Short mmCIF file of C-alpha atoms in Angstrom, two decimals:
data_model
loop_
_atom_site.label_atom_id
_atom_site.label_comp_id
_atom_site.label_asym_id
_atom_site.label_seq_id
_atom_site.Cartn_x
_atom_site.Cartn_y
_atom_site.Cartn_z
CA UNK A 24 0.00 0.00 0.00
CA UNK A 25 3.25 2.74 0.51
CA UNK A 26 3.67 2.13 -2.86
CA UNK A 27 0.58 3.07 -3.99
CA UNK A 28 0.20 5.99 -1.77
CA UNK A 29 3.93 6.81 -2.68
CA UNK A 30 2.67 6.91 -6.04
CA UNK A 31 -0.51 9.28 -5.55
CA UNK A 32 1.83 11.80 -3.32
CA UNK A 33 4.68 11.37 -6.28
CA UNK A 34 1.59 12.58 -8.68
CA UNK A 35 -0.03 14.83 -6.19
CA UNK A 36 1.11 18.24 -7.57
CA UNK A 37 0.25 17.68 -11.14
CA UNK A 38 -2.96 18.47 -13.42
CA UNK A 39 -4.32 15.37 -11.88
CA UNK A 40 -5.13 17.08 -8.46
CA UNK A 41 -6.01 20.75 -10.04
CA UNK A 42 -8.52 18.57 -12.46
CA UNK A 43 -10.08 16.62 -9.21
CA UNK A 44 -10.60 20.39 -7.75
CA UNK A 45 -11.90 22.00 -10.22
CA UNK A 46 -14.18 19.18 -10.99
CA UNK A 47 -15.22 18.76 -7.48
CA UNK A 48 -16.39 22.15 -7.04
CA UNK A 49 -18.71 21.87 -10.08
CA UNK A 50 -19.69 17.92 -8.76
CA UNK A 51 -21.14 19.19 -5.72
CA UNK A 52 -23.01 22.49 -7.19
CA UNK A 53 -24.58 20.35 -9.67
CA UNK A 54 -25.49 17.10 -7.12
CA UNK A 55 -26.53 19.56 -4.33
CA UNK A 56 -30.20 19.98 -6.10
CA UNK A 57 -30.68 16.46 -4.46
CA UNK A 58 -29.89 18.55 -1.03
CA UNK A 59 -29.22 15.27 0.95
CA UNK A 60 -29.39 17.52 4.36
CA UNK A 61 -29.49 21.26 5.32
CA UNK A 62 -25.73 21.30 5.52
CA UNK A 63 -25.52 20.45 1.66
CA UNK A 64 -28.15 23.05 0.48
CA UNK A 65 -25.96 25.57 2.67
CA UNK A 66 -22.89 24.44 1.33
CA UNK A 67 -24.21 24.58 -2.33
CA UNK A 68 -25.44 28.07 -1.87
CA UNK A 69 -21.70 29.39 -0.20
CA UNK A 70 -19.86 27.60 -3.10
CA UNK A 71 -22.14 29.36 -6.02
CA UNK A 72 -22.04 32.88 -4.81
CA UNK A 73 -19.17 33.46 -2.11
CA UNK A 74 -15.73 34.87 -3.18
CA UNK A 75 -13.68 33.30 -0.63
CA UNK A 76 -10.83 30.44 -0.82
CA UNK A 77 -12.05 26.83 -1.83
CA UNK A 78 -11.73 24.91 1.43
CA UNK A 79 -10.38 21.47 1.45
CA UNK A 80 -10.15 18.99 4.49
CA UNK A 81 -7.37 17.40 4.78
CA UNK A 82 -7.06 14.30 7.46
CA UNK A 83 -3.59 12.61 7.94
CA UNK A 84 -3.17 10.24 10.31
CA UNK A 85 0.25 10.98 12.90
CA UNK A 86 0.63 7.48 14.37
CA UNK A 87 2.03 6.47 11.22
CA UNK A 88 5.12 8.32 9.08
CA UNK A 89 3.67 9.11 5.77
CA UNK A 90 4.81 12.02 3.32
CA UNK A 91 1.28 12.99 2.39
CA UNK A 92 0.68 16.24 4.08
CA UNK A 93 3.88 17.54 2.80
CA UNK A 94 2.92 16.08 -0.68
CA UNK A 95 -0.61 18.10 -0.35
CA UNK A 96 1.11 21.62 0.50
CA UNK A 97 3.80 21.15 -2.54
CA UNK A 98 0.55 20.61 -4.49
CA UNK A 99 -1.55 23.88 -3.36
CA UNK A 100 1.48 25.99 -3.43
CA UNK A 101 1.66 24.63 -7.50
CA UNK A 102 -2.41 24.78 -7.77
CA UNK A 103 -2.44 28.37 -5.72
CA UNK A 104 -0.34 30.14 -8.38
CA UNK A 105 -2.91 29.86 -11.35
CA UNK A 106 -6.11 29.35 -8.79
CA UNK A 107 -9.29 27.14 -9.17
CA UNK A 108 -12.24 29.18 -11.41
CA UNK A 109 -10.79 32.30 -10.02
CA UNK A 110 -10.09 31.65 -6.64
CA UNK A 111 -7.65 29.58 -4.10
CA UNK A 112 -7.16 26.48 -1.82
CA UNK A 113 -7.28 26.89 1.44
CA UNK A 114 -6.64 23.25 3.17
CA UNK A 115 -7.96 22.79 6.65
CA UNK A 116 -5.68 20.13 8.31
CA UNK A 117 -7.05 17.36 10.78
CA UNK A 118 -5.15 14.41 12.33
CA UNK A 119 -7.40 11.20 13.17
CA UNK A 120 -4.76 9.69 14.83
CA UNK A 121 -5.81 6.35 12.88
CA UNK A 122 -8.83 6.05 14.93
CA UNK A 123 -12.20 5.47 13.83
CA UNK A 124 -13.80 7.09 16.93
CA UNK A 125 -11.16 10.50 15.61
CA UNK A 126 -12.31 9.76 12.26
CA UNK A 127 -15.81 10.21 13.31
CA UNK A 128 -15.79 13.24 15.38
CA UNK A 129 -13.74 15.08 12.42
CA UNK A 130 -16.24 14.01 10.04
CA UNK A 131 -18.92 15.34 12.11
CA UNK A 132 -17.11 18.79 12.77
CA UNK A 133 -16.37 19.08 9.05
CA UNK A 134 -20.02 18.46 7.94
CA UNK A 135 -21.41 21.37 10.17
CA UNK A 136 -19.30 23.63 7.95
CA UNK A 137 -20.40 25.00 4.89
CA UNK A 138 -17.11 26.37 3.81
CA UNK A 139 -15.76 22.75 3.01
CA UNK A 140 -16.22 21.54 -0.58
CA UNK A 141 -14.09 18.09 0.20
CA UNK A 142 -11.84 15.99 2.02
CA UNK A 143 -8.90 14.37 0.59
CA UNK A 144 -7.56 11.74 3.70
CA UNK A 145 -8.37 9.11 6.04
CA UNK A 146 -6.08 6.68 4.30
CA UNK A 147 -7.20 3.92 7.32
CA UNK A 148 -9.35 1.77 5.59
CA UNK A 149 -11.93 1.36 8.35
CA UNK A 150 -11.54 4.54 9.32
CA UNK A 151 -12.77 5.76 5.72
CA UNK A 152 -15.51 3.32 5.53
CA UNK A 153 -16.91 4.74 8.86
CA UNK A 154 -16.47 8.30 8.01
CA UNK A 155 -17.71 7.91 4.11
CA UNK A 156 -21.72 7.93 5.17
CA UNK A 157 -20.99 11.36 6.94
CA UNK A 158 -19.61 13.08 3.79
CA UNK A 159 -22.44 11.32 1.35
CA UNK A 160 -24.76 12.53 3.73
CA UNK A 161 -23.47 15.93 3.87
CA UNK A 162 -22.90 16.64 0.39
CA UNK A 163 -18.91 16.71 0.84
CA UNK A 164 -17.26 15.20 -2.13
CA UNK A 165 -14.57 12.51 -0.43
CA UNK A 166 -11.78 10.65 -1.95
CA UNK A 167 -9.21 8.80 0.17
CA UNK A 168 -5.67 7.73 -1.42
CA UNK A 169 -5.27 5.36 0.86
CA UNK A 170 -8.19 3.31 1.53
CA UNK A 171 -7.82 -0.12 -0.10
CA UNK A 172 -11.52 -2.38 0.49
CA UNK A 173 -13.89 -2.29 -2.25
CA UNK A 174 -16.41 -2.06 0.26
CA UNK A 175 -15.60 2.02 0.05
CA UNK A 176 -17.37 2.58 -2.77
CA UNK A 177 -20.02 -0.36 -3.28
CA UNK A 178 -22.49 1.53 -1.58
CA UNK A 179 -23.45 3.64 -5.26
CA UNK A 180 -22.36 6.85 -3.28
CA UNK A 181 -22.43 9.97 -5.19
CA UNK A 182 -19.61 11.49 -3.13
CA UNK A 183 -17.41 9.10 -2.51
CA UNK A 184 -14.44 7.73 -4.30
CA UNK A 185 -10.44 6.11 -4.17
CA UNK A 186 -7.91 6.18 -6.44
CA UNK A 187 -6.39 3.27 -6.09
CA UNK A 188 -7.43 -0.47 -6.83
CA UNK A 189 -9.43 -2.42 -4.16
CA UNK A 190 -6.62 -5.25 -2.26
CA UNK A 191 -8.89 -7.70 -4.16
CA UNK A 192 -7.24 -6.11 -7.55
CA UNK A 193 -3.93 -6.41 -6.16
CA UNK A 194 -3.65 -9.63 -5.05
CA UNK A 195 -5.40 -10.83 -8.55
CA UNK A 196 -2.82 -8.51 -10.61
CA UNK A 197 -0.10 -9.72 -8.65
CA UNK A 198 -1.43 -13.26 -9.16
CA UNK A 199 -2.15 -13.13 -13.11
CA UNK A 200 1.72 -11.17 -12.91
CA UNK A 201 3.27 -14.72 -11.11
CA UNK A 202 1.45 -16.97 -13.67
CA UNK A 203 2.69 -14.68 -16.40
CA UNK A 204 5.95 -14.82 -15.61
CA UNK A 205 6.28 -18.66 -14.66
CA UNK A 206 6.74 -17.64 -10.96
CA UNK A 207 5.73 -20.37 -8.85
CA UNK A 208 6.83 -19.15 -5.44
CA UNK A 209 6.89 -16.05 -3.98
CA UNK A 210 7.32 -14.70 -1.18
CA UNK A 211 4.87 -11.52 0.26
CA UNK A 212 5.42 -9.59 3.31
CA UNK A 213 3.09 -7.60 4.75
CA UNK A 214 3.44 -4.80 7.48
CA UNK A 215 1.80 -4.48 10.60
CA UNK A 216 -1.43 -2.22 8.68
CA UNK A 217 -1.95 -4.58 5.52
CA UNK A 218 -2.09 -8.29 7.05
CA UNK A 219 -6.09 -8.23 5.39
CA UNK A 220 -3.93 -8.90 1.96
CA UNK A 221 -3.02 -12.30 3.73
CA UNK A 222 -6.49 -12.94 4.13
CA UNK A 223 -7.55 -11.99 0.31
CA UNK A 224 -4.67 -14.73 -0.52
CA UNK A 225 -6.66 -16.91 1.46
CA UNK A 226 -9.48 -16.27 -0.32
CA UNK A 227 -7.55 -17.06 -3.58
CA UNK A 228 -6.06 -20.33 -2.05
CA UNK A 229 -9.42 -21.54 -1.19
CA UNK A 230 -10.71 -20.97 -5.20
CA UNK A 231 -7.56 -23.17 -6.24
CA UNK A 232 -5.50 -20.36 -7.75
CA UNK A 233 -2.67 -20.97 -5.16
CA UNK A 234 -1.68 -22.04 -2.20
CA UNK A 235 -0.41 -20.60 0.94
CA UNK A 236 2.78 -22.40 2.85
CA UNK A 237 3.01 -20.37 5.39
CA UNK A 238 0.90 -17.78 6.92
CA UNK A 239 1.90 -15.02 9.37
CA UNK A 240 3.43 -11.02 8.60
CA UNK A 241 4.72 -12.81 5.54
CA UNK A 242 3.78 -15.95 3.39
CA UNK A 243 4.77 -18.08 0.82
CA UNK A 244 2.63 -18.09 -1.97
CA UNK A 245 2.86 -21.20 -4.55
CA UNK A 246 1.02 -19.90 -8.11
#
């Protein structure tokens, strides 16, 4: 999952993240006529006729070392010198301290305000599960570079989205990469946040596509 995350913080501060912006503030002008709750017709009403900053949430975890906030401020410094349909970013930081309970609360806090168009964070993949109903319900576009179970997004939110593949895609990719490449043992390791990947190997082993020799932070796969 660093990788991956690596990856979206490598990318962070190109036309990717401007695009997701500027798109983002016309998503939730044009979805707010659904007005979900109070809080979304408010914050559809600020965003179409205020002249202040864009406000973004932005939840990093600091129980875990992580470059993301760092790659997020390299980003709207970039984004901040051209501006977003005439106007700036102005990121509001939060720290859930990888705890869904944290998670919760900020959610909450950040739905009562009407200033806040999204919230790019919450990389925990519980922790953006739990939080996810709060921003559909609010109206608060959500997307979460970190967040790795497909159950994120199976719900047909409107609001809610990731950016990278589900673990299920990984494991499968990584899989279909082994039988491609006449790889018939490998080994996977797994830190102390991503031992569900064992698991989703399980679930592989148990449909025949391999097997699993050994089990713990690491395993032997056989393809």
């Amino acid at each position: 999952m660093m990788y991956f995350l690596l990856f979206f913080i490598r990318n962070f501060r190109t036309s990717t993240f401007r695009c997701f912006i500027i798109i983002g503030y016309l998503y939730c002008i044009l979805c707010a006529c659904d007005n979900t709750s109070k809080t979304s017709a408010l914050r559809e009403d600020y965003l179409s006729h205020s002249p202040d900053d864009v406000v973004i949430g932005i939840v990093d975890s600091s129980k875990f070392q992580s470059h993301f906030i760092k790659g997020v401020k390299l980003a709207i410094d970039e984004i901040n010198q051209l501006g977003v349909l005439g106007k700036k970013i102005r990121p509001v930081y939060f720290d859930d301290q990888a705890s869904c309970q944290n998670g919760k609360a900020i959610a909450k806090k950040i739905s009562k305000d009407p200033k806040v168009l999204a919230v790019i964070g919450h990389n925990v993949s519980d922790i953006a599960i739990s939080t996810s109903i709060t921003y559909e319900k609010n109206g608060i576009l959500f997307i979460s570079p970190g967040a790795s179970v497909s159950d994120l997004i199976q719900n047909q939110y409107k609001y809610i989205f990731r950016n990278i593949p589900s673990n299920e895609q990984l494991t499968s990719q990584l899989i279909k990469y082994a039988n491609k490449n006449q790889l018939k043992k490998i080994v996977v390791v797994f830190d102390n946040q991503e031992t569900i990947l064992a698991f989703i190997f399980g679930k592989f082993r148990d449909k025949k596509v391999c097997q699993l020799t050994h089990w713990s932070r690491w395993c032997i796969c056989t393809i």
